[in-house]
């Protein structure tokens, strides 16, 4: 990566030597006439994060970033001019039928130091990063009553059990009024089942059902019978509340006995995601996260990366990293499923990126994808999960999910993550209640603007104040501290918790 | 309707003289050998709400309820035996191409008495039944922050403004990470836009946006500029909370000036819905609601009925009631859209009813539909709304929505209802925060079991203690009282509020 700067430094970042574009680093962008030390001169104003042509790019010629084709020039783009979305034709996505698998599977060399964190050890051997009374629901019908009960539990019971962090209602819009036998219904059902098994609930989850819903409450119960409360069996509202309180008190007593202990980092499952991305995501925050992911994998841990619509156009770069043909086929299966899902809804990949992504300098989903998959680091991909499936292997895993922040978050929670690392360029006050979220900014301006929301600033990579490796280690160490509860991420400090959002690709009825 | 009873009365209800089935009224069902005064004798045990064969029904013969064919006998069903789901073949749905329109358009005779209620008069002429500070959102990203702010507003500001009933965050899962240009995206967008215009917000709605989302916040603003707050423009979390509080205080001051005044019932827009239905829904609660609907229409009011999947199989009974061919075509358009939507997701109408409906005696969607459309009363259908469209005519309107309780509720709110009447057989503690909900039970057992949740018992119709007309008037008067705020429905008393659920038939990305 070449970084140019001077004392009031006009600065651009060229990621790969083959690139004929680079992005403008300077806050506020750079004016027409700006000259860089290398002699490049801007022939028009270019906003921060947007691309400058490093040489003349002729009509029909490849536009290159990250060493990859992100599009073709609609007309000739002069050296020093702004490579705007309107000048770029999008390339066709990589063919799923012509991918090469497993020819770039690197050996993973373990770190010399063995890292540990302070976590909760569950009876079934799994570990937790929080101690939460989870209350799930088989149908939205019960949410109104449950919310009243949870408020009361938090006010009257939770203070009596100081070792319990929180009480959470897992409300959702599924369970009835849905085509529960449609082929894709398996996704939301599996998601709810696996959310119910989340290790941060310590095996003491409660289930509130109505009684006449399509999704039978015992389908969420994993064989534990005394966890279910059916509202249609209760004698009125007051009784419902009392019964919920009674069950909650029993569960809280048990949860209160949980204590943190030293646990190897190899037992952690970490999710990574980006949201509100900009052109810096792919050069600062995401590469730093990728470095931290490598450190986690080298420590024996498990990492999930996701966001199908941001992987689809870069899948030819991931296929060589899958450990075998079987995993490769699973990767194709998930890409193909999504292609079909979008087609069915008369949408396509151009639905991503968002206007904010574009204002941030991302021209199209190809450019966004190249910057997104860098989060996965460099280790082999050992498994591919369908949406909401639970992890079953250690190592780097592609967990297929939409890129939508809360849908991705919910599905990664179902897969069993203990903590999520979330990178953001435009800025989003993202948070999950079930696990800690560490937010990493792609630009220092965002961290300066949101000092009480951004946990780590990767923007200092763009200005040369820190290396990718340094910020990667910073993220790795932050993960250990936050997973241990010895440090709180901002989302937990303020209790900024977004709702779960189920991925339900099948019809409501 | 023939009702048989004796002193420990074995009781059945035959709705129509042509019916060859009737439903068992007695709580707990009736045993084999039970004899009715008419001479009918049960040859097996039949649960409450389930159907008895009034005569031998031969293999292939029509099974009739409500005077309509609800299916065909798979094998011969003996007189006095239980007409179980497994014995009934479902008929094909009415063809949309061969409906007859407008040949049963009855004249509406106004009631002699002119009824009024106490409501809030808005500047734009619309009226409200509650006085609420509504805070809507252009994207879920802001929900975590907004929830913290709303809690603070409720604790610190709301008590200072005694005329304001509530502060509501209109959180939802739409706005970004969605295929916003897909053809069906119009539905969730229109829904959010129309929710923002709900008359109970008195024109003082606030909008919280993130700044980089696909759904631009000003698309929700209806031209009022000072309503929008963008989190990406704020300097950190504390500033976000302070800015939201500041804007909320201004809005609360204005809302606090609203006072109730006498308003003709003709200005009310009432929604009707059923959920957790059973075999009694169609003979007690829904006919009584239908009678109340007729009273409302005769008072010049507007009533919305909905639930496409429960109308589809009875659409041949509604087509003759549409006022003209144009409305008829709109009815076909909505039915056809839904047929296609279900097909696309590889589902069909058999996805409804739910297992609870079935345990309650409803054999299939045909029987459920016949019992469901009775809620619409008998007056002409003057308009058909696509999902989430706002009312534009007075009178009885079919507002196309899924049957799913919360999706239907959210779409009816977008259409502009001031109050919803909700009938339930199995029992659901349904509630909406934006408008009052009156819950009507189909069976007296439910009211006895849930005395602090059910507002009106229509079960007394089954036992002959009240007529449909009497309960219809009771519902009509309850609507006036609850709309006036002089009486609180149970849902408002306990603050049982379910979340909004947007209908988004297009892909997430
Ligand atoms: Ca992303
Ligand atoms: Ca994302
Ligand atoms: Ca919620
Ligand atoms: Ca219904
Ligand atoms: Ca319903």
mmCIF file of N, CA, C and O in Angstrom, chain A residues 140-141 148 179 182-183 211-212 214 232 234-238 240 338 341 345-347 351 354 356 359 402-404 406 426-427 449-450 452-453 494-496 498-499 501 503 507-509, chain B residues 140-141 148 179 182-183 211-212 214 232 234-238 240 338 341 345-347 351 354 356 359 402-404 406 426-427 449-450 452-453 494-496 498-499 501 503 507-509:
data_model
loop_
_atom_site.group_PDB
_atom_site.id
_atom_site.type_symbol
_atom_site.label_atom_id
_atom_site.label_comp_id
_atom_site.label_asym_id
_atom_site.label_seq_id
_atom_site.Cartn_x
_atom_site.Cartn_y
_atom_site.Cartn_z
ATOM 1 N N UNK A 140 -45.232 -13.753 18.160
ATOM 2 C CA UNK A 140 -45.261 -12.357 18.594
ATOM 3 C C UNK A 140 -46.453 -12.023 19.486
ATOM 4 O O UNK A 140 -46.435 -11.037 20.207
ATOM 5 N N UNK A 141 -47.512 -12.852 19.425
ATOM 6 C CA UNK A 141 -48.714 -12.591 20.228
ATOM 7 C C UNK A 141 -48.389 -12.337 21.704
ATOM 8 O O UNK A 141 -49.107 -11.618 22.381
ATOM 9 N N UNK A 148 -44.158 -6.214 29.467
ATOM 10 C CA UNK A 148 -44.577 -5.732 30.788
ATOM 11 C C UNK A 148 -43.854 -6.537 31.868
ATOM 12 O O UNK A 148 -43.330 -5.984 32.850
ATOM 13 N N UNK A 179 -46.154 -18.947 6.426
ATOM 14 C CA UNK A 179 -46.240 -20.212 5.693
ATOM 15 C C UNK A 179 -45.206 -21.165 6.266
ATOM 16 O O UNK A 179 -44.110 -21.314 5.749
ATOM 17 N N UNK A 182 -43.509 -23.808 4.074
ATOM 18 C CA UNK A 182 -42.804 -23.407 2.851
ATOM 19 C C UNK A 182 -41.337 -23.831 2.984
ATOM 20 O O UNK A 182 -40.813 -23.910 4.102
ATOM 21 N N UNK A 183 -40.671 -24.098 1.852
ATOM 22 C CA UNK A 183 -39.292 -24.616 1.929
ATOM 23 C C UNK A 183 -38.351 -23.722 2.751
ATOM 24 O O UNK A 183 -37.550 -24.226 3.527
ATOM 25 N N UNK A 211 -50.110 -20.724 22.665
ATOM 26 C CA UNK A 211 -50.856 -21.976 22.798
ATOM 27 C C UNK A 211 -51.517 -22.423 21.502
ATOM 28 O O UNK A 211 -51.756 -23.597 21.307
ATOM 29 N N UNK A 212 -51.810 -21.488 20.617
ATOM 30 C CA UNK A 212 -52.455 -21.891 19.359
ATOM 31 C C UNK A 212 -51.610 -21.539 18.148
ATOM 32 O O UNK A 212 -52.062 -21.631 17.016
ATOM 33 N N UNK A 214 -48.576 -21.544 15.198
ATOM 34 C CA UNK A 214 -48.070 -22.578 14.298
ATOM 35 C C UNK A 214 -46.736 -23.137 14.788
ATOM 36 O O UNK A 214 -46.476 -24.314 14.673
ATOM 37 N N UNK A 232 -52.158 -19.163 27.146
ATOM 38 C CA UNK A 232 -53.560 -19.613 27.084
ATOM 39 C C UNK A 232 -53.922 -20.552 28.243
ATOM 40 O O UNK A 232 -55.097 -20.833 28.466
ATOM 41 N N UNK A 234 -53.077 -19.712 31.343
ATOM 42 C CA UNK A 234 -53.094 -18.852 32.534
ATOM 43 C C UNK A 234 -54.465 -18.201 32.702
ATOM 44 O O UNK A 234 -55.168 -17.960 31.730
ATOM 45 N N UNK A 235 -54.795 -17.918 33.956
ATOM 46 C CA UNK A 235 -56.086 -17.292 34.240
ATOM 47 C C UNK A 235 -55.974 -15.774 34.240
ATOM 48 O O UNK A 235 -55.972 -15.133 35.281
ATOM 49 N N UNK A 236 -55.856 -15.213 33.052
ATOM 50 C CA UNK A 236 -55.846 -13.766 32.928
ATOM 51 C C UNK A 236 -54.463 -13.148 33.002
ATOM 52 O O UNK A 236 -53.460 -13.828 33.282
ATOM 53 N N UNK A 237 -54.440 -11.851 32.775
ATOM 54 C CA UNK A 237 -53.188 -11.103 32.665
ATOM 55 C C UNK A 237 -52.353 -11.134 33.945
ATOM 56 O O UNK A 237 -51.157 -11.403 33.925
ATOM 57 N N UNK A 238 -53.010 -10.843 35.088
ATOM 58 C CA UNK A 238 -52.274 -10.786 36.344
ATOM 59 C C UNK A 238 -51.578 -12.114 36.626
ATOM 60 O O UNK A 238 -50.439 -12.155 37.085
ATOM 61 N N UNK A 240 -50.658 -14.273 34.346
ATOM 62 C CA UNK A 240 -49.550 -14.420 33.396
ATOM 63 C C UNK A 240 -48.299 -13.772 33.955
ATOM 64 O O UNK A 240 -47.214 -14.359 33.975
ATOM 65 N N UNK A 338 -28.933 -17.340 -2.914
ATOM 66 C CA UNK A 338 -29.205 -15.911 -2.793
ATOM 67 C C UNK A 338 -29.481 -15.275 -4.150
ATOM 68 O O UNK A 338 -30.357 -14.416 -4.279
ATOM 69 N N UNK A 341 -32.994 -16.087 -4.721
ATOM 70 C CA UNK A 341 -33.853 -15.334 -3.795
ATOM 71 C C UNK A 341 -34.044 -13.898 -4.285
ATOM 72 O O UNK A 341 -35.161 -13.364 -4.288
ATOM 73 N N UNK A 345 -37.580 -12.040 -6.064
ATOM 74 C CA UNK A 345 -38.151 -10.776 -5.611
ATOM 75 C C UNK A 345 -37.893 -9.643 -6.587
ATOM 76 O O UNK A 345 -38.061 -8.475 -6.245
ATOM 77 N N UNK A 346 -37.486 -10.018 -7.809
ATOM 78 C CA UNK A 346 -37.210 -9.042 -8.863
ATOM 79 C C UNK A 346 -36.209 -7.970 -8.429
ATOM 80 O O UNK A 346 -36.353 -6.793 -8.740
ATOM 81 N N UNK A 347 -35.217 -8.406 -7.655
ATOM 82 C CA UNK A 347 -34.128 -7.503 -7.259
ATOM 83 C C UNK A 347 -32.826 -8.121 -7.737
ATOM 84 O O UNK A 347 -32.809 -9.259 -8.197
ATOM 85 N N UNK A 351 -28.929 -3.748 -5.667
ATOM 86 C CA UNK A 351 -29.675 -3.195 -4.527
ATOM 87 C C UNK A 351 -28.712 -2.764 -3.416
ATOM 88 O O UNK A 351 -29.022 -1.909 -2.601
ATOM 89 N N UNK A 354 -25.764 1.048 -0.369
ATOM 90 C CA UNK A 354 -26.728 2.087 0.005
ATOM 91 C C UNK A 354 -26.249 3.451 -0.492
ATOM 92 O O UNK A 354 -25.081 3.616 -0.847
ATOM 93 N N UNK A 356 -25.610 5.974 1.230
ATOM 94 C CA UNK A 356 -24.548 6.438 2.134
ATOM 95 C C UNK A 356 -23.212 5.821 1.762
ATOM 96 O O UNK A 356 -22.174 6.486 1.777
ATOM 97 N N UNK A 359 -22.108 7.789 -1.207
ATOM 98 C CA UNK A 359 -21.581 9.099 -0.823
ATOM 99 C C UNK A 359 -20.214 8.938 -0.184
ATOM 100 O O UNK A 359 -19.371 9.817 -0.267
ATOM 101 N N UNK A 402 -27.720 -12.319 4.967
ATOM 102 C CA UNK A 402 -27.791 -11.039 4.264
ATOM 103 C C UNK A 402 -26.775 -10.059 4.869
ATOM 104 O O UNK A 402 -26.296 -10.284 5.986
ATOM 105 N N UNK A 403 -26.475 -8.978 4.150
ATOM 106 C CA UNK A 403 -25.556 -7.975 4.672
ATOM 107 C C UNK A 403 -26.252 -7.037 5.666
ATOM 108 O O UNK A 403 -25.592 -6.402 6.491
ATOM 109 N N UNK A 404 -27.572 -6.960 5.597
ATOM 110 C CA UNK A 404 -28.374 -6.137 6.515
ATOM 111 C C UNK A 404 -27.874 -6.332 7.943
ATOM 112 O O UNK A 404 -27.845 -7.443 8.468
ATOM 113 N N UNK A 406 -28.769 -5.998 11.078
ATOM 114 C CA UNK A 406 -29.450 -6.658 12.194
ATOM 115 C C UNK A 406 -29.834 -8.077 11.838
ATOM 116 O O UNK A 406 -29.860 -8.959 12.704
ATOM 117 N N UNK A 426 -19.463 5.277 7.713
ATOM 118 C CA UNK A 426 -20.416 6.381 7.816
ATOM 119 C C UNK A 426 -20.820 6.588 9.273
ATOM 120 O O UNK A 426 -21.203 7.684 9.657
ATOM 121 N N UNK A 427 -20.793 5.513 10.059
ATOM 122 C CA UNK A 427 -21.142 5.585 11.473
ATOM 123 C C UNK A 427 -22.527 5.049 11.750
ATOM 124 O O UNK A 427 -23.505 5.545 11.213
ATOM 125 N N UNK A 449 -15.820 12.463 16.125
ATOM 126 C CA UNK A 449 -17.204 12.935 16.217
ATOM 127 C C UNK A 449 -18.010 12.105 17.213
ATOM 128 O O UNK A 449 -18.886 12.619 17.907
ATOM 129 N N UNK A 450 -17.737 10.808 17.279
ATOM 130 C CA UNK A 450 -18.476 9.883 18.145
ATOM 131 C C UNK A 450 -17.547 9.219 19.167
ATOM 132 O O UNK A 450 -17.421 7.992 19.192
ATOM 133 N N UNK A 452 -17.911 8.610 22.196
ATOM 134 C CA UNK A 452 -18.582 7.742 23.165
ATOM 135 C C UNK A 452 -19.399 6.639 22.488
ATOM 136 O O UNK A 452 -20.341 6.091 23.059
ATOM 137 N N UNK A 453 -19.034 6.322 21.236
ATOM 138 C CA UNK A 453 -19.700 5.226 20.527
ATOM 139 C C UNK A 453 -18.695 4.299 19.837
ATOM 140 O O UNK A 453 -18.947 3.112 19.695
ATOM 141 N N UNK A 494 -23.897 2.136 27.340
ATOM 142 C CA UNK A 494 -25.123 2.929 27.184
ATOM 143 C C UNK A 494 -26.373 2.062 27.048
ATOM 144 O O UNK A 494 -27.463 2.579 26.947
ATOM 145 N N UNK A 495 -26.171 0.762 26.933
ATOM 146 C CA UNK A 495 -27.280 -0.166 26.652
ATOM 147 C C UNK A 495 -27.990 0.189 25.341
ATOM 148 O O UNK A 495 -29.216 0.323 25.272
ATOM 149 N N UNK A 496 -27.193 0.349 24.320
ATOM 150 C CA UNK A 496 -27.729 0.569 22.980
ATOM 151 C C UNK A 496 -27.945 -0.792 22.344
ATOM 152 O O UNK A 496 -27.007 -1.427 21.872
ATOM 153 N N UNK A 498 -30.118 -3.027 19.631
ATOM 154 C CA UNK A 498 -31.071 -3.130 18.537
ATOM 155 C C UNK A 498 -31.849 -4.439 18.649
ATOM 156 O O UNK A 498 -31.365 -5.404 19.221
ATOM 157 N N UNK A 499 -33.040 -4.434 18.076
ATOM 158 C CA UNK A 499 -33.873 -5.630 18.108
ATOM 159 C C UNK A 499 -33.280 -6.729 17.237
ATOM 160 O O UNK A 499 -32.598 -6.459 16.248
ATOM 161 N N UNK A 501 -33.671 -9.303 14.302
ATOM 162 C CA UNK A 501 -34.499 -9.317 13.092
ATOM 163 C C UNK A 501 -34.304 -10.669 12.409
ATOM 164 O O UNK A 501 -33.216 -10.980 11.934
ATOM 165 N N UNK A 503 -34.496 -13.562 9.652
ATOM 166 C CA UNK A 503 -34.480 -13.664 8.191
ATOM 167 C C UNK A 503 -35.553 -14.674 7.795
ATOM 168 O O UNK A 503 -35.404 -15.869 8.018
ATOM 169 N N UNK A 507 -43.334 -16.661 2.694
ATOM 170 C CA UNK A 507 -44.462 -15.721 2.808
ATOM 171 C C UNK A 507 -45.091 -15.636 4.201
ATOM 172 O O UNK A 507 -45.054 -16.601 4.952
ATOM 173 N N UNK A 508 -45.655 -14.472 4.490
ATOM 174 C CA UNK A 508 -46.563 -14.346 5.632
ATOM 175 C C UNK A 508 -47.971 -14.584 5.089
ATOM 176 O O UNK A 508 -48.244 -14.360 3.920
ATOM 177 N N UNK A 509 -48.857 -15.067 5.956
ATOM 178 C CA UNK A 509 -50.179 -15.489 5.457
ATOM 179 C C UNK A 509 -51.317 -14.752 6.156
ATOM 180 O O UNK A 509 -51.072 -13.871 6.947
ATOM 181 N N UNK B 140 -33.605 0.772 11.063
ATOM 182 C CA UNK B 140 -33.483 0.153 12.384
ATOM 183 C C UNK B 140 -32.202 0.544 13.102
ATOM 184 O O UNK B 140 -32.123 0.432 14.328
ATOM 185 N N UNK B 141 -31.199 1.006 12.379
ATOM 186 C CA UNK B 141 -29.923 1.389 12.990
ATOM 187 C C UNK B 141 -30.101 2.322 14.191
ATOM 188 O O UNK B 141 -29.290 2.321 15.105
ATOM 189 N N UNK B 148 -33.335 4.134 24.266
ATOM 190 C CA UNK B 148 -32.783 4.777 25.471
ATOM 191 C C UNK B 148 -33.437 6.156 25.658
ATOM 192 O O UNK B 148 -33.849 6.529 26.765
ATOM 193 N N UNK B 179 -33.997 -4.487 -0.679
ATOM 194 C CA UNK B 179 -34.026 -4.197 -2.111
ATOM 195 C C UNK B 179 -35.052 -3.085 -2.347
ATOM 196 O O UNK B 179 -36.193 -3.334 -2.703
ATOM 197 N N UNK B 182 -37.041 -2.879 -5.611
ATOM 198 C CA UNK B 182 -37.840 -4.024 -6.061
ATOM 199 C C UNK B 182 -39.306 -3.585 -6.142
ATOM 200 O O UNK B 182 -39.726 -2.684 -5.418
ATOM 201 N N UNK B 183 -40.077 -4.212 -7.025
ATOM 202 C CA UNK B 183 -41.455 -3.753 -7.236
ATOM 203 C C UNK B 183 -42.293 -3.709 -5.942
ATOM 204 O O UNK B 183 -43.052 -2.767 -5.722
ATOM 205 N N UNK B 211 -28.665 8.603 8.443
ATOM 206 C CA UNK B 211 -27.941 9.501 7.549
ATOM 207 C C UNK B 211 -27.429 8.810 6.295
ATOM 208 O O UNK B 211 -27.247 9.455 5.273
ATOM 209 N N UNK B 212 -27.185 7.498 6.374
ATOM 210 C CA UNK B 212 -26.683 6.822 5.175
ATOM 211 C C UNK B 212 -27.615 5.726 4.695
ATOM 212 O O UNK B 212 -27.251 4.936 3.840
ATOM 213 N N UNK B 214 -30.894 3.659 3.010
ATOM 214 C CA UNK B 214 -31.537 3.699 1.700
ATOM 215 C C UNK B 214 -32.836 4.491 1.730
ATOM 216 O O UNK B 214 -33.171 5.197 0.792
ATOM 217 N N UNK B 232 -26.141 10.791 12.395
ATOM 218 C CA UNK B 232 -24.774 10.999 11.892
ATOM 219 C C UNK B 232 -24.353 12.467 11.929
ATOM 220 O O UNK B 232 -23.171 12.770 11.770
ATOM 221 N N UNK B 234 -24.883 14.233 14.699
ATOM 222 C CA UNK B 234 -24.711 14.543 16.116
ATOM 223 C C UNK B 234 -23.300 14.187 16.582
ATOM 224 O O UNK B 234 -22.678 13.279 16.040
ATOM 225 N N UNK B 235 -22.845 14.893 17.601
ATOM 226 C CA UNK B 235 -21.514 14.637 18.136
ATOM 227 C C UNK B 235 -21.559 13.625 19.269
ATOM 228 O O UNK B 235 -21.438 13.976 20.441
ATOM 229 N N UNK B 236 -21.753 12.369 18.913
ATOM 230 C CA UNK B 236 -21.720 11.297 19.906
ATOM 231 C C UNK B 236 -23.058 11.006 20.532
ATOM 232 O O UNK B 236 -24.059 11.702 20.308
ATOM 233 N N UNK B 237 -23.053 9.951 21.339
ATOM 234 C CA UNK B 237 -24.278 9.421 21.934
ATOM 235 C C UNK B 237 -24.975 10.425 22.843
ATOM 236 O O UNK B 237 -26.184 10.648 22.740
ATOM 237 N N UNK B 238 -24.231 11.063 23.750
ATOM 238 C CA UNK B 238 -24.842 11.990 24.706
ATOM 239 C C UNK B 238 -25.555 13.115 23.976
ATOM 240 O O UNK B 238 -26.653 13.528 24.354
ATOM 241 N N UNK B 240 -26.769 12.915 20.943
ATOM 242 C CA UNK B 240 -27.962 12.345 20.303
ATOM 243 C C UNK B 240 -29.140 12.364 21.274
ATOM 244 O O UNK B 240 -30.242 12.820 20.944
ATOM 245 N N UNK B 338 -51.910 -11.797 -4.117
ATOM 246 C CA UNK B 338 -51.575 -12.684 -2.996
ATOM 247 C C UNK B 338 -51.397 -14.126 -3.455
ATOM 248 O O UNK B 338 -50.492 -14.834 -2.984
ATOM 249 N N UNK B 341 -47.998 -14.154 -4.748
ATOM 250 C CA UNK B 341 -47.023 -14.010 -3.661
ATOM 251 C C UNK B 341 -46.824 -15.350 -2.937
ATOM 252 O O UNK B 341 -45.695 -15.753 -2.654
ATOM 253 N N UNK B 345 -43.378 -18.058 -3.075
ATOM 254 C CA UNK B 345 -42.719 -18.591 -1.877
ATOM 255 C C UNK B 345 -43.019 -20.054 -1.676
ATOM 256 O O UNK B 345 -42.768 -20.594 -0.602
ATOM 257 N N UNK B 346 -43.559 -20.689 -2.711
ATOM 258 C CA UNK B 346 -43.897 -22.113 -2.663
ATOM 259 C C UNK B 346 -44.799 -22.461 -1.480
ATOM 260 O O UNK B 346 -44.619 -23.469 -0.795
ATOM 261 N N UNK B 347 -45.757 -21.566 -1.224
ATOM 262 C CA UNK B 347 -46.759 -21.829 -0.186
ATOM 263 C C UNK B 347 -48.123 -21.728 -0.846
ATOM 264 O O UNK B 347 -48.234 -21.302 -1.990
ATOM 265 N N UNK B 351 -51.648 -22.968 4.145
ATOM 266 C CA UNK B 351 -50.784 -22.518 5.233
ATOM 267 C C UNK B 351 -51.625 -21.921 6.383
ATOM 268 O O UNK B 351 -51.198 -21.870 7.520
ATOM 269 N N UNK B 354 -54.126 -22.117 11.493
ATOM 270 C CA UNK B 354 -53.085 -22.567 12.411
ATOM 271 C C UNK B 354 -53.561 -23.832 13.143
ATOM 272 O O UNK B 354 -54.747 -24.143 13.143
ATOM 273 N N UNK B 356 -53.921 -24.207 16.226
ATOM 274 C CA UNK B 356 -54.880 -23.809 17.262
ATOM 275 C C UNK B 356 -56.265 -23.601 16.674
ATOM 276 O O UNK B 356 -57.275 -23.983 17.268
ATOM 277 N N UNK B 359 -57.586 -27.077 16.274
ATOM 278 C CA UNK B 359 -58.030 -27.644 17.551
ATOM 279 C C UNK B 359 -59.338 -26.993 17.979
ATOM 280 O O UNK B 359 -60.149 -27.602 18.642
ATOM 281 N N UNK B 402 -52.197 -9.259 4.951
ATOM 282 C CA UNK B 402 -52.139 -10.646 5.417
ATOM 283 C C UNK B 402 -53.059 -10.811 6.638
ATOM 284 O O UNK B 402 -53.451 -9.809 7.255
ATOM 285 N N UNK B 403 -53.364 -12.055 6.992
ATOM 286 C CA UNK B 403 -54.200 -12.310 8.176
ATOM 287 C C UNK B 403 -53.387 -12.220 9.465
ATOM 288 O O UNK B 403 -53.948 -11.986 10.537
ATOM 289 N N UNK B 404 -52.076 -12.396 9.349
ATOM 290 C CA UNK B 404 -51.169 -12.294 10.497
ATOM 291 C C UNK B 404 -51.546 -11.088 11.348
ATOM 292 O O UNK B 404 -51.566 -9.947 10.879
ATOM 293 N N UNK B 406 -50.351 -9.011 13.586
ATOM 294 C CA UNK B 406 -49.597 -7.773 13.776
ATOM 295 C C UNK B 406 -49.301 -7.085 12.459
ATOM 296 O O UNK B 406 -49.211 -5.865 12.382
ATOM 297 N N UNK B 426 -59.469 -18.663 20.563
ATOM 298 C CA UNK B 426 -58.472 -19.377 21.357
ATOM 299 C C UNK B 426 -57.918 -18.454 22.440
ATOM 300 O O UNK B 426 -57.454 -18.909 23.470
ATOM 301 N N UNK B 427 -57.916 -17.139 22.174
ATOM 302 C CA UNK B 427 -57.422 -16.167 23.137
ATOM 303 C C UNK B 427 -56.053 -15.645 22.795
ATOM 304 O O UNK B 427 -55.103 -16.410 22.686
ATOM 305 N N UNK B 449 -62.039 -17.071 31.809
ATOM 306 C CA UNK B 449 -60.632 -17.372 32.095
ATOM 307 C C UNK B 449 -59.772 -16.110 32.059
ATOM 308 O O UNK B 449 -58.818 -15.976 32.821
ATOM 309 N N UNK B 450 -60.092 -15.189 31.186
ATOM 310 C CA UNK B 450 -59.297 -13.953 30.999
ATOM 311 C C UNK B 450 -60.157 -12.720 31.267
ATOM 312 O O UNK B 450 -60.327 -11.879 30.365
ATOM 313 N N UNK B 452 -59.553 -10.093 32.790
ATOM 314 C CA UNK B 452 -58.821 -8.822 32.727
ATOM 315 C C UNK B 452 -58.117 -8.622 31.381
ATOM 316 O O UNK B 452 -57.160 -7.860 31.272
ATOM 317 N N UNK B 453 -58.607 -9.313 30.360
ATOM 318 C CA UNK B 453 -58.059 -9.131 29.013
ATOM 319 C C UNK B 453 -59.152 -8.983 27.957
ATOM 320 O O UNK B 453 -58.961 -8.301 26.955
ATOM 321 N N UNK B 494 -53.364 -2.197 30.895
ATOM 322 C CA UNK B 494 -52.122 -2.893 31.261
ATOM 323 C C UNK B 494 -50.937 -2.462 30.409
ATOM 324 O O UNK B 494 -49.834 -2.938 30.600
ATOM 325 N N UNK B 495 -51.190 -1.669 29.387
ATOM 326 C CA UNK B 495 -50.154 -1.306 28.411
ATOM 327 C C UNK B 495 -49.555 -2.543 27.732
ATOM 328 O O UNK B 495 -48.338 -2.724 27.670
ATOM 329 N N UNK B 496 -50.430 -3.380 27.248
ATOM 330 C CA UNK B 496 -50.012 -4.554 26.470
ATOM 331 C C UNK B 496 -49.914 -4.110 25.023
ATOM 332 O O UNK B 496 -50.922 -3.982 24.326
ATOM 333 N N UNK B 498 -48.080 -4.723 21.368
ATOM 334 C CA UNK B 498 -47.227 -5.503 20.469
ATOM 335 C C UNK B 498 -46.504 -4.567 19.511
ATOM 336 O O UNK B 498 -46.984 -3.474 19.212
ATOM 337 N N UNK B 499 -45.370 -5.049 19.024
ATOM 338 C CA UNK B 499 -44.591 -4.244 18.075
ATOM 339 C C UNK B 499 -45.308 -4.138 16.735
ATOM 340 O O UNK B 499 -46.082 -5.011 16.351
ATOM 341 N N UNK B 501 -45.276 -4.598 12.846
ATOM 342 C CA UNK B 501 -44.585 -5.521 11.947
ATOM 343 C C UNK B 501 -44.899 -5.117 10.510
ATOM 344 O O UNK B 501 -46.033 -5.220 10.059
ATOM 345 N N UNK B 503 -45.087 -5.236 6.514
ATOM 346 C CA UNK B 503 -45.242 -6.246 5.469
ATOM 347 C C UNK B 503 -44.244 -5.909 4.370
ATOM 348 O O UNK B 503 -44.430 -4.941 3.646
ATOM 349 N N UNK B 507 -37.047 -8.684 -1.196
ATOM 350 C CA UNK B 507 -35.878 -9.271 -0.534
ATOM 351 C C UNK B 507 -35.125 -8.323 0.414
ATOM 352 O O UNK B 507 -35.117 -7.104 0.209
ATOM 353 N N UNK B 508 -34.486 -8.912 1.412
ATOM 354 C CA UNK B 508 -33.465 -8.186 2.175
ATOM 355 C C UNK B 508 -32.128 -8.489 1.515
ATOM 356 O O UNK B 508 -31.966 -9.523 0.879
ATOM 357 N N UNK B 509 -31.191 -7.561 1.660
ATOM 358 C CA UNK B 509 -29.938 -7.700 0.889
ATOM 359 C C UNK B 509 -28.704 -7.701 1.793
ATOM 360 O O UNK B 509 -28.830 -7.676 2.988
#
